[in-house]
CSV table of C-alpha atoms in Angstrom, one decimal:
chain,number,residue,atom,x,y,z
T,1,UNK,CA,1.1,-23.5,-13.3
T,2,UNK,CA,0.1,-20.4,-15.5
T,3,UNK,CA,-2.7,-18.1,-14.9
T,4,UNK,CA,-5.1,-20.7,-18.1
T,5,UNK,CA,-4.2,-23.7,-16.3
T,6,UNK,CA,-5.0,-21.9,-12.9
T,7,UNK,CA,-8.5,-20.8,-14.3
T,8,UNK,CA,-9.5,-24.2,-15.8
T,9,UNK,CA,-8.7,-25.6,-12.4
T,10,UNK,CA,-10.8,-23.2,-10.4
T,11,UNK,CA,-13.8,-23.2,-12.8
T,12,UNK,CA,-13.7,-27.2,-12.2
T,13,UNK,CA,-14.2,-26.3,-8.8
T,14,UNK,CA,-16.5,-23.6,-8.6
T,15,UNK,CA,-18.5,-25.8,-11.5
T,16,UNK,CA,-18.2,-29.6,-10.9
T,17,UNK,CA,-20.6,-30.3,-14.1
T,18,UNK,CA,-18.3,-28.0,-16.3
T,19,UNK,CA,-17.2,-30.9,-18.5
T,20,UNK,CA,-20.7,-32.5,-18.7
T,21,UNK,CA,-21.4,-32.4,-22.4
T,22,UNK,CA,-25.1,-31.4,-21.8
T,23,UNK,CA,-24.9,-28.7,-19.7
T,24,UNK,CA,-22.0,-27.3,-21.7
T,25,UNK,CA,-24.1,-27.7,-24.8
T,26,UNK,CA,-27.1,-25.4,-23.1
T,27,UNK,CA,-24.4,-23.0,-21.6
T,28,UNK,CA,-22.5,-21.7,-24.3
T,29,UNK,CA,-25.2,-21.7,-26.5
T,30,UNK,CA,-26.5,-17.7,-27.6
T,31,UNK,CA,-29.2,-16.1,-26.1
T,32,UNK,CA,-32.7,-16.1,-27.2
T,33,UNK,CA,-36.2,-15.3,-26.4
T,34,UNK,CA,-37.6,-13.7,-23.6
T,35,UNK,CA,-35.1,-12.2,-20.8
T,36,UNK,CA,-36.5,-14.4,-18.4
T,37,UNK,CA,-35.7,-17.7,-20.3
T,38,UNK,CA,-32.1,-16.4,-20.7
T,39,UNK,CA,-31.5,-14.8,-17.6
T,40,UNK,CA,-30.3,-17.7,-15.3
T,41,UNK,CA,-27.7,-18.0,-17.9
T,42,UNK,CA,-26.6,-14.8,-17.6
T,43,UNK,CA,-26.6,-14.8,-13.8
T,44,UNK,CA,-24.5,-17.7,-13.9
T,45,UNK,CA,-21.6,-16.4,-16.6
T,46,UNK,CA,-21.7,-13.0,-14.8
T,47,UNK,CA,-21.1,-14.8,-11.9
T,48,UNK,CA,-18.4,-17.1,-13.1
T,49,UNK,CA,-16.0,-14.3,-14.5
T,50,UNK,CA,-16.6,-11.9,-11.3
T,51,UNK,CA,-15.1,-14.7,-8.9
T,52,UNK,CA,-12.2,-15.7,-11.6
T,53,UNK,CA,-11.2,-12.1,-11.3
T,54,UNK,CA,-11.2,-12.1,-7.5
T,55,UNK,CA,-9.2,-15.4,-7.9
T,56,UNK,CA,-6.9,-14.2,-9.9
T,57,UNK,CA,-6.7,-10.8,-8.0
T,58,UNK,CA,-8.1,-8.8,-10.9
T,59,UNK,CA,-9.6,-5.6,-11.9
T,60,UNK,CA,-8.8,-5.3,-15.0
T,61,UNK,CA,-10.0,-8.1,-17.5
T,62,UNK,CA,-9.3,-8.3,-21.8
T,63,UNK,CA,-12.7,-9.4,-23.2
T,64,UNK,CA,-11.0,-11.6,-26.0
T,65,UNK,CA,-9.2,-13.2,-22.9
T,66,UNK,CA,-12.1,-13.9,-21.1
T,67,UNK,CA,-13.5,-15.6,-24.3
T,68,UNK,CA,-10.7,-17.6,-25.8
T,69,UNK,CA,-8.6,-18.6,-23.0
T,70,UNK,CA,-10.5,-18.4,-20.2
T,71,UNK,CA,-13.8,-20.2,-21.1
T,72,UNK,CA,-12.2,-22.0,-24.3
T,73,UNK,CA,-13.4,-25.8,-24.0
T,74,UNK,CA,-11.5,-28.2,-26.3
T,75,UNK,CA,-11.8,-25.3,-28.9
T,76,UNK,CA,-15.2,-24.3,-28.3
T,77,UNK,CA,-16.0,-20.5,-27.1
T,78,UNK,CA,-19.5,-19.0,-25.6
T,79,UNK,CA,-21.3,-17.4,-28.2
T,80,UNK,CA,-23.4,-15.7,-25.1
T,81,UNK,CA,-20.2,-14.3,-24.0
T,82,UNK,CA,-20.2,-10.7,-25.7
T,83,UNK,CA,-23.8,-9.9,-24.7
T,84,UNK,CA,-23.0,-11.1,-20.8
T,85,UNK,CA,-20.5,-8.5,-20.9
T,86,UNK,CA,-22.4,-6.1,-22.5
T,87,UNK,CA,-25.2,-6.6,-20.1
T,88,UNK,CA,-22.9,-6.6,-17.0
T,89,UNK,CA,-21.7,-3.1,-18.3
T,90,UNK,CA,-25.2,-2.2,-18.9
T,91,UNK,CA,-26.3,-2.6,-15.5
T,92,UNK,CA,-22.8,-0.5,-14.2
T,93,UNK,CA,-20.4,-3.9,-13.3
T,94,UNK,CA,-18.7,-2.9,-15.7
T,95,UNK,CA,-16.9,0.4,-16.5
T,96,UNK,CA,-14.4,1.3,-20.0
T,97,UNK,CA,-11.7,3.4,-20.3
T,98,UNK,CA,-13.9,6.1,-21.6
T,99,UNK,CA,-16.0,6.2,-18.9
T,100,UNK,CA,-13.0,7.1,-16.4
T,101,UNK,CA,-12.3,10.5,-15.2
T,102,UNK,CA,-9.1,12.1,-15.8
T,103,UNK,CA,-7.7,12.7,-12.4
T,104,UNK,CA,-5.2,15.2,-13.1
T,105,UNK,CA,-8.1,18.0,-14.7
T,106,UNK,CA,-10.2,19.8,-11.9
T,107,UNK,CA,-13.0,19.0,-10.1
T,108,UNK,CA,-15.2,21.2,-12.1
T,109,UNK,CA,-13.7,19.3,-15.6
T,110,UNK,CA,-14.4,15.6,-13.6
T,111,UNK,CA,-18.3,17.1,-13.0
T,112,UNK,CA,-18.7,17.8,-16.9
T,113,UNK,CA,-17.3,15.0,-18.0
T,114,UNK,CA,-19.6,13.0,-15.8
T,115,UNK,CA,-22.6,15.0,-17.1
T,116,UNK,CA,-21.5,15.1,-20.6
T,117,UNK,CA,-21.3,11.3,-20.2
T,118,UNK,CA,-25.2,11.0,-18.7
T,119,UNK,CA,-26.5,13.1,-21.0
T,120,UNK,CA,-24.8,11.9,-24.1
T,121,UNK,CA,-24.2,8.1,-23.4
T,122,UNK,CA,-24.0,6.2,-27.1
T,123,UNK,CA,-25.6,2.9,-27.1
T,124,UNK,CA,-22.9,0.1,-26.6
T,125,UNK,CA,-23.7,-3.5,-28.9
T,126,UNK,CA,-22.1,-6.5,-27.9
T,127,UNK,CA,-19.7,-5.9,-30.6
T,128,UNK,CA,-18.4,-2.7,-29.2
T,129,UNK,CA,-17.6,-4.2,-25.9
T,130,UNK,CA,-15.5,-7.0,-27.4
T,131,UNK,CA,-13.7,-4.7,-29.2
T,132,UNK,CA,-12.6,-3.0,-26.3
T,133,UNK,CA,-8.9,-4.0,-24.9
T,134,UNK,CA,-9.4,-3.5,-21.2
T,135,UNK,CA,-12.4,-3.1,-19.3
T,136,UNK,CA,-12.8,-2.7,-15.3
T,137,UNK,CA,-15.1,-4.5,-12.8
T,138,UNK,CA,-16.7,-2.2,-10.8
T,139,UNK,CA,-17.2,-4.7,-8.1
T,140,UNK,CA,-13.7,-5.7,-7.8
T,141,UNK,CA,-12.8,-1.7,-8.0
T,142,UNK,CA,-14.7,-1.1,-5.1
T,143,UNK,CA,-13.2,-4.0,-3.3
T,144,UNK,CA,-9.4,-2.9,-4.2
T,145,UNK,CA,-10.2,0.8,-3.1
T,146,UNK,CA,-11.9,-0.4,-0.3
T,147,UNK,CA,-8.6,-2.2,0.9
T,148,UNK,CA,-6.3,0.6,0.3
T,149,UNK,CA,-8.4,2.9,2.5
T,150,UNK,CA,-8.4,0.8,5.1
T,151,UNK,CA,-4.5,0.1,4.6
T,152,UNK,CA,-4.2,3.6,5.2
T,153,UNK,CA,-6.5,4.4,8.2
T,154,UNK,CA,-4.1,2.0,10.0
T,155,UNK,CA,-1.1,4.9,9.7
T,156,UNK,CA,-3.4,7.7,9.6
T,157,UNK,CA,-5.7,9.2,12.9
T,158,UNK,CA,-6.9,12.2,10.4
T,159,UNK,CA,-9.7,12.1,8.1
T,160,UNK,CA,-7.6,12.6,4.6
T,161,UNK,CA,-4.2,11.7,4.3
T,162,UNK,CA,-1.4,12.6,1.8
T,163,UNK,CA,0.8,10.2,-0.1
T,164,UNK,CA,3.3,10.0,-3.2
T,165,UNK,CA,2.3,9.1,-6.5
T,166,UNK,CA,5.3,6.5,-6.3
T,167,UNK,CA,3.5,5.3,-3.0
T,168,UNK,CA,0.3,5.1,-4.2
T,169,UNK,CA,1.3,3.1,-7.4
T,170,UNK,CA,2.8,0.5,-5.1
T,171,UNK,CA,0.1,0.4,-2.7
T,172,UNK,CA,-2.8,-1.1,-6.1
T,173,UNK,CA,0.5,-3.3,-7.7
T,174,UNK,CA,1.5,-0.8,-10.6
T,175,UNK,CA,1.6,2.3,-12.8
T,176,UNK,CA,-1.3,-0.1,-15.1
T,177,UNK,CA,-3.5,-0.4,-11.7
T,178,UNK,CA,-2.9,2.8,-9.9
T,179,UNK,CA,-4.3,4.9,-13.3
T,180,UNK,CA,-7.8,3.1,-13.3
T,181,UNK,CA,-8.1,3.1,-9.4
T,182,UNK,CA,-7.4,7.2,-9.3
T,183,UNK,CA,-9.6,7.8,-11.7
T,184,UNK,CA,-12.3,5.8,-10.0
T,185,UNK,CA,-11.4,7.6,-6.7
T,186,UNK,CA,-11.9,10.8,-8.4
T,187,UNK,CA,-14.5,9.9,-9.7
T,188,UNK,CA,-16.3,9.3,-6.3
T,189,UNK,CA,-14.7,12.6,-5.1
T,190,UNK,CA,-12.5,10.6,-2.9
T,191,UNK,CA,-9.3,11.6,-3.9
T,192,UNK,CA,-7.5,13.9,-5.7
T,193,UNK,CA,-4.4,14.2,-7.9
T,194,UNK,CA,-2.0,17.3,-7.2
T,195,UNK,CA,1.5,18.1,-7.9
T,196,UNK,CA,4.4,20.5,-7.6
T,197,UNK,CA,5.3,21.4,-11.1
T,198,UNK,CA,8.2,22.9,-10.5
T,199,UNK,CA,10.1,19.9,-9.0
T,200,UNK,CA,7.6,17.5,-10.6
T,201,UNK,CA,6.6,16.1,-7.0
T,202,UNK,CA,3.1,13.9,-7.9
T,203,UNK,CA,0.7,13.7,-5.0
T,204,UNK,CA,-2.5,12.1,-4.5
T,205,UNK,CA,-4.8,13.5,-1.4
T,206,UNK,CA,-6.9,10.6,-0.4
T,207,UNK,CA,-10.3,10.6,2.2
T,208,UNK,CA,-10.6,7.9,4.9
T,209,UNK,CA,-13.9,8.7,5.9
T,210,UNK,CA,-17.3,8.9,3.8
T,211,UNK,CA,-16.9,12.7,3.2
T,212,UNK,CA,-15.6,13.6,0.4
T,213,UNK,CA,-11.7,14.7,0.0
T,214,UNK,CA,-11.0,18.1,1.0
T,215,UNK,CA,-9.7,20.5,-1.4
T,216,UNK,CA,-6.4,20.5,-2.0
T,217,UNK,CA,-4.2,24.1,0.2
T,218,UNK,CA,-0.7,25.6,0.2
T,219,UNK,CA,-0.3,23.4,3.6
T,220,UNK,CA,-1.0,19.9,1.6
T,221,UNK,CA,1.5,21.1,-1.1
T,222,UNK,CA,4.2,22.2,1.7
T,223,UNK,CA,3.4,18.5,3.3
T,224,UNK,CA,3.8,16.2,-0.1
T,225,UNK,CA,7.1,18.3,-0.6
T,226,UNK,CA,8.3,17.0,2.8
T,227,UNK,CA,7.0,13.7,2.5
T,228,UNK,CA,8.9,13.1,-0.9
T,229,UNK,CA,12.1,15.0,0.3
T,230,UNK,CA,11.9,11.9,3.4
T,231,UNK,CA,11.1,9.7,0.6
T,232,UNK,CA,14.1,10.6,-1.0
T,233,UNK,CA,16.3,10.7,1.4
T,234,UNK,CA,15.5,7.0,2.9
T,235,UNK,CA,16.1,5.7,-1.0
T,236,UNK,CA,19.7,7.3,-0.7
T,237,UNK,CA,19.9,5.3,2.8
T,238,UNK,CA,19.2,2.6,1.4
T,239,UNK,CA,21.5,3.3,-1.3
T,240,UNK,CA,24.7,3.7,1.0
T,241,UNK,CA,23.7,0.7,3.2
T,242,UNK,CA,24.1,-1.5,0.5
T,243,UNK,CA,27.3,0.0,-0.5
T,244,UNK,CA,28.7,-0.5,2.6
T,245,UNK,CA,28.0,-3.9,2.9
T,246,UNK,CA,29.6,-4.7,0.1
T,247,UNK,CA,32.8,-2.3,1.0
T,248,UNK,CA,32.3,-4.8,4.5
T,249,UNK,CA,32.6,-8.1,2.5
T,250,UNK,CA,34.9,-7.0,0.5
T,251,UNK,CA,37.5,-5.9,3.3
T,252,UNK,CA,37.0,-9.4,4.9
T,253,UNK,CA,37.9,-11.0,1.9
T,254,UNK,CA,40.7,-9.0,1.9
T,255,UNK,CA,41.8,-9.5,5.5
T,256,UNK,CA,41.5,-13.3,5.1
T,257,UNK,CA,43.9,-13.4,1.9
T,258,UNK,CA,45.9,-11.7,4.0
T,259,UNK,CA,45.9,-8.6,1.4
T,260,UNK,CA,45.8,-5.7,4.3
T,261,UNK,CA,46.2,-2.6,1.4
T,262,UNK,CA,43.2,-3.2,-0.5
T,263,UNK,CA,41.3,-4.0,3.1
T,264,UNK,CA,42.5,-0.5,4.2
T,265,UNK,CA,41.1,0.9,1.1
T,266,UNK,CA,37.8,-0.9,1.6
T,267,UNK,CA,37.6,0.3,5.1
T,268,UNK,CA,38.2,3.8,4.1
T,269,UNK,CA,35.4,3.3,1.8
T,270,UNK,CA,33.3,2.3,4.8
T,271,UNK,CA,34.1,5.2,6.8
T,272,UNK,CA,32.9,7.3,4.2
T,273,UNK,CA,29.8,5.3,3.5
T,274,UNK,CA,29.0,5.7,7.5
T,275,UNK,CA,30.1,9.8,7.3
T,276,UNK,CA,27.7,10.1,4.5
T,277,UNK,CA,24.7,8.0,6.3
T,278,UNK,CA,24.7,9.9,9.1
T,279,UNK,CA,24.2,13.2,7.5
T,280,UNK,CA,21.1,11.9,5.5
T,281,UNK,CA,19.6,10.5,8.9
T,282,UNK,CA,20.3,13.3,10.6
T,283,UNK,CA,18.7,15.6,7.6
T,284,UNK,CA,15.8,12.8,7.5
T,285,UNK,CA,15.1,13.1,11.2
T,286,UNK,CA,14.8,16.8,11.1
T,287,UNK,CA,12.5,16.2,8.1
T,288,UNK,CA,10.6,13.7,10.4
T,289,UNK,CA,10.2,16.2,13.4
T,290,UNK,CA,8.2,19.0,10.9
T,291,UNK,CA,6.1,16.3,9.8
T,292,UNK,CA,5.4,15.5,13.0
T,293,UNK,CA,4.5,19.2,14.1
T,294,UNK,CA,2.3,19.3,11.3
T,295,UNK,CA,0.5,16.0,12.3
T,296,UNK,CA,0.4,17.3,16.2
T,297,UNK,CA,-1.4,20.3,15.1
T,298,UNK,CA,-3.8,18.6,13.0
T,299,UNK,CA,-4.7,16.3,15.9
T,300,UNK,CA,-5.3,19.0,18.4
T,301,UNK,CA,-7.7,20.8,16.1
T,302,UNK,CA,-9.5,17.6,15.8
T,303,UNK,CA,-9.6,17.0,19.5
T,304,UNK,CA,-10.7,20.9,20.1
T,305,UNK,CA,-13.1,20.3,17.2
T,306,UNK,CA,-13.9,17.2,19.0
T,307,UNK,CA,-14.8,19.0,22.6
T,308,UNK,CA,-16.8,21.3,20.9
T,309,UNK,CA,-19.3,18.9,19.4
T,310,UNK,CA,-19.5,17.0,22.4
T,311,UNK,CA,-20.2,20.4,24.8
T,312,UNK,CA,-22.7,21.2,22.3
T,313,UNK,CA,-24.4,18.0,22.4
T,314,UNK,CA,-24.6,17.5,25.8
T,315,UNK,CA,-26.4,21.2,26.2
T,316,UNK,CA,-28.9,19.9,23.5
T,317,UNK,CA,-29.5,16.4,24.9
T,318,UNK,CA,-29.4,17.9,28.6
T,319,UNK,CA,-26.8,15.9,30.0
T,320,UNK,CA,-25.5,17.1,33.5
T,321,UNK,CA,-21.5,17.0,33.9
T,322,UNK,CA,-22.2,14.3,36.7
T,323,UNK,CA,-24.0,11.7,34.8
T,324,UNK,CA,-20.9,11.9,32.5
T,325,UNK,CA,-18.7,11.7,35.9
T,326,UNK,CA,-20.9,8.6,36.8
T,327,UNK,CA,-20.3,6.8,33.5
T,328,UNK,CA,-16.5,7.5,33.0
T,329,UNK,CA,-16.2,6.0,37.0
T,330,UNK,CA,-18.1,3.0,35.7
T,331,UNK,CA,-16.0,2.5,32.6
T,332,UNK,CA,-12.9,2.5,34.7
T,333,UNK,CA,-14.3,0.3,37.2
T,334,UNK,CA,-14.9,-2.2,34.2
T,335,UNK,CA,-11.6,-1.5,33.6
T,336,UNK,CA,-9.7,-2.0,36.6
T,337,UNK,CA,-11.7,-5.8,36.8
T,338,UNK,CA,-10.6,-6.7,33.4
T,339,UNK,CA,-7.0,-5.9,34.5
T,340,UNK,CA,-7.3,-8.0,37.6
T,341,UNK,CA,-8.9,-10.9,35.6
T,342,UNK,CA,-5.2,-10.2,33.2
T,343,UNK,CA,-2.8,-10.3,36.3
T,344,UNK,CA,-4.9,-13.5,37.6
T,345,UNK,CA,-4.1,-15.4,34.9
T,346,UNK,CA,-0.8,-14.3,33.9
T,347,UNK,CA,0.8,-15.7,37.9
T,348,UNK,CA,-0.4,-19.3,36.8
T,349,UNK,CA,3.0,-21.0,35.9
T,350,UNK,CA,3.0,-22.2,32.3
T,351,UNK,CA,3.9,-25.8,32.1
T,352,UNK,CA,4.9,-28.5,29.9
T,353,UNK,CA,8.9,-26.6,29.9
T,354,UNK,CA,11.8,-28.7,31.4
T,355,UNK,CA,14.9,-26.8,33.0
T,356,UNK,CA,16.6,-28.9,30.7
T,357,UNK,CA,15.2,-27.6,27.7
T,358,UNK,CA,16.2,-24.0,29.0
T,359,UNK,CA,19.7,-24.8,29.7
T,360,UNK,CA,19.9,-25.9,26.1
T,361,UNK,CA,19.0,-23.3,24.6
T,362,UNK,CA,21.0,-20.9,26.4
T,363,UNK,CA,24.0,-23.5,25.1
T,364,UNK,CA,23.0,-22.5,21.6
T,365,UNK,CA,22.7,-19.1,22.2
T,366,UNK,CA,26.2,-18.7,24.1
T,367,UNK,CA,27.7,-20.5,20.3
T,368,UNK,CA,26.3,-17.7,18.1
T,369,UNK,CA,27.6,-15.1,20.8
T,370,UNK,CA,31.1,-16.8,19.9
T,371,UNK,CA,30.6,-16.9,16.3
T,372,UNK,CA,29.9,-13.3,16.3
T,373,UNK,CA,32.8,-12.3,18.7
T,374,UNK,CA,35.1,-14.1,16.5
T,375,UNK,CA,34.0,-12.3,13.4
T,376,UNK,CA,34.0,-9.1,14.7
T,377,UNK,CA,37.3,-9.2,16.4
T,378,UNK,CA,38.5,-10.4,12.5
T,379,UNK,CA,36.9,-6.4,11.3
T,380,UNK,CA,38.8,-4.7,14.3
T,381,UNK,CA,42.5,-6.0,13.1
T,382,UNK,CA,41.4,-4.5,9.8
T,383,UNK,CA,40.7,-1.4,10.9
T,384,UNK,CA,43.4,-1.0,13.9
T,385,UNK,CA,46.3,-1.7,10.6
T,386,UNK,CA,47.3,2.4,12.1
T,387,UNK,CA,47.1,3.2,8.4
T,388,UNK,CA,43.5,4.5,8.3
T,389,UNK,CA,43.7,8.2,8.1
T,390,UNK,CA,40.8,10.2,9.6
T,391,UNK,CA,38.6,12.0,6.9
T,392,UNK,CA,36.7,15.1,7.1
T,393,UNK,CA,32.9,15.3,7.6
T,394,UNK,CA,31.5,16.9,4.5
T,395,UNK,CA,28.8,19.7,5.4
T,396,UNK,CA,27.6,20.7,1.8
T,397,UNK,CA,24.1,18.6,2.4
T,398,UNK,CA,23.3,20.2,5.8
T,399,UNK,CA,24.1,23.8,4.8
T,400,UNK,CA,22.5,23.3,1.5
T,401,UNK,CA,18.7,21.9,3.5
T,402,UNK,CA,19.5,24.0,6.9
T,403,UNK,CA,16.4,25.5,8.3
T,404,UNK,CA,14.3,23.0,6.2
T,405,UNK,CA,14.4,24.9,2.9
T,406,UNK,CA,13.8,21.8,0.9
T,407,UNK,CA,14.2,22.9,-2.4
T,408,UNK,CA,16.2,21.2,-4.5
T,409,UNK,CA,15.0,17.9,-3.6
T,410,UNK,CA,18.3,15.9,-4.4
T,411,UNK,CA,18.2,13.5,-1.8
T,412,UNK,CA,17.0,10.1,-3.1
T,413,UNK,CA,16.3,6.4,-1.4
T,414,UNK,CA,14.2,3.8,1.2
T,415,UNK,CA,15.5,3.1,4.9
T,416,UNK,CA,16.9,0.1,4.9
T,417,UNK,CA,15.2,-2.3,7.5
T,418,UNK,CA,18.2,-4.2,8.3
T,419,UNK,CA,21.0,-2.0,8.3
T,420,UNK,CA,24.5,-2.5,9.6
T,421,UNK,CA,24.5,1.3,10.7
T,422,UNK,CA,23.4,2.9,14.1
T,423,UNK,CA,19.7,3.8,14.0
T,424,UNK,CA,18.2,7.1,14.0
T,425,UNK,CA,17.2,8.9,17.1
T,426,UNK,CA,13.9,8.4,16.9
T,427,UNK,CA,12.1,5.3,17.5
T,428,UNK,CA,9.4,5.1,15.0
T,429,UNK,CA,8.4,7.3,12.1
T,430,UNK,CA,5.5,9.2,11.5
T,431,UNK,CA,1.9,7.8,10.5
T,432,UNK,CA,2.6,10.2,6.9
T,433,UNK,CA,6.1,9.5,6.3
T,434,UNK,CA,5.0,5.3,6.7
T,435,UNK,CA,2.4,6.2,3.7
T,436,UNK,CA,4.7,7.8,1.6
């Protein structure tokens, strides 16, 4: 079903006398008179497009869309369409691309423009606004920011956070999105666009609190460098996973035609697929474990920070050290019952499952372990053929990124989720490296 059909559908729904001849007659008709005799009308078309875009998952809506596809009925258009939309921009629903910061000028160009645009504001007709080809619901902005924020205070304990421009566009679905949302975050003094000009790293500094985004230091441009060197590096991972998968299905097809050269040479292409990984995980990780001081740092200022407040609050509100005592031992006493309640439960049996069921499904499992065995074992004859020769580790990467000095930033790829490779050493990555 396309995205016209979809809408018909969904207006049928939302409007169950849409195709009563009547009321269509009085809807699409112009406006006239006094505000108050057109008004409902307007509520209810205003109303109408705002929860089509939210069905549709839109921000962004092409007002010659809106009118001919969207609200076309058996060749009929509202003629009260272009002074809806005019009104909804009126009253600040709506927002063009003129009235869009530029993120990537300062903070004191985004205030003048803002200004310029109070001061200065030309009169918009009805005529204008059709002419326009995109315009932005502000509601539906708001919404879209809203859940970005929140996406990233999941990953993030600190107040602002740092992400790639590459991340960022895939967080609001596109290059087309991402532009309109930055400039609305920038707008608000939310966010802010930065980059390293001499490697072209692009950078946006985001708040996840209702202050407004700090301003951008050396540290934050040391940080995206780091972050889109990991990037990088996890794209090339990615990279050689998939290439040895293929080097892995190819050697088994070779093995099974009984063709053992070409297998050798597809194993040989393996090891050095595997050589090459582990020098980018191993660069990755050490990439991962300066991020990491970074963060741990940043959290113990907060937590000082944090002691601080609440030392200076308890001297203003007179609070003695032992009523805060007396309420921590009453918050672990709630606690500890809440944990008993857990354990209480948890030692009633569960029933409802036969030892018969059990026994079946270790059965199935013990097949797979076979299945596997036997298709392993058919890899080891392929590499014990004695004609594999050992090859030299390469060192170029490390020396070149030793000590961390990131400059070059060659590395590219994404971690591969389900790779055929041993993992890194470390179990989980960083709350800024997930963002980026």
């Amino acid at each position: 079903m396309d995205s016209v059909s979809s809408v018909k559908e969904f207006i049928r729904k939302q409007v169950p006398d849409w195709d009563d001849e009547i009321m269509a007659t009085a809807r699409f008709k112009a406006f006239s008179g006094q505000r108050s005799d057109w008004e409902p009308k307007y509520l209810f078309w205003k109303d109408l497009i705002l929860k089509i875009a939210r069905h549709l998952d839109l921000f962004i809506i092409q007002p010659s869309q809106v009118k001919e596809k969207w609200f076309n009925r058996g060749g009929l258009t509202p003629l009260c369409l272009d002074h809806v939309l005019c009104l909804m921009y009126n009253e600040g629903d709506i927002v063009r691309n003129v009235d869009l910061v530029d993120p990537s000028s300062g903070r004191i160009s985004q205030l003048f423009r803002k200004v310029r645009n109070l001061m200065v504001r030309s009169p918009v007709t009805p005529e204008i606004i059709m002419l326009e080809d995109h315009l932005f619901l502000t509601p539906l902005l708001k919404d879209k920011t809203a859940q970005i924020i929140k996406c990233l205070s999941e990953s993030h304990w600190t107040s602002s956070c740092i992400i790639t421009m590459s991340k960022f566009q895939g967080m609001c679905g596109g290059p087309s999105e991402a532009a309109p949302l930055l400039s609305y975050l920038s707008g608000l003094g939310k966010a802010q666009y930065f980059s390293i000009s001499k490697e072209v790293i692009e950078g946006v500094k985001i708040s996840l609190s209702s202050a407004s985004v700090p301003a951008i230091s050396s540290l934050d441009l040391d940080v995206l460098h780091l972050i889109w060197t990991a990037q990088k590096l996890e794209d090339q991972i990615d990279v050689i996973d998939r290439r040895y998968e293929m080097s892995r299905k190819s050697a088994l097809a070779s093995l099974n035609s009984g063709n053992k050269k070409v297998a050798l040479r597809h194993a040989r292409e393996m090891k050095l697929a595997l050589e090459s990984r582990e020098r980018c995980t191993s660069l990755l990780n050490r990439v991962e474990e300066v991020l990491n001081v970074i963060a741990n740092a940043e959290s113990t200022q907060k937590v000082t920070e944090a002691i601080r407040i609440g030392a200076e609050a308890m001297k203003q509100n007179k609070i003695t050290v032992e009523e805060v005592e007396n309420c921590l031992e009453e918050l672990e006493e709630s606690i500890d019952a809440q944990k008993q309640v857990e354990k209480a439960l948890e030692s009633n049996p569960i029933s409802g499952i036969e030892d018969e069921d059990i026994e079946e499904e270790l059965e199935k499992l013990e097949l797979e372990l076979e299945s596997e065995n036997l298709q392993i074992s058919k890899v080891e004859v392929g590499n014990t053929s004695g004609e594999m020769d050992a090859l030299g580790s390469p060192d170029s990467l490390t020396d070149a990124l030793s000590n961390l000095k990131l400059h070059d930033g060659s590395a590219r790829g994404s971690v591969s989720q389900k790779s055929p490779f041993p993992t890194r050493t470390k179990n989980s990555k960083h709350a800024m490296l997930e963002a980026a």
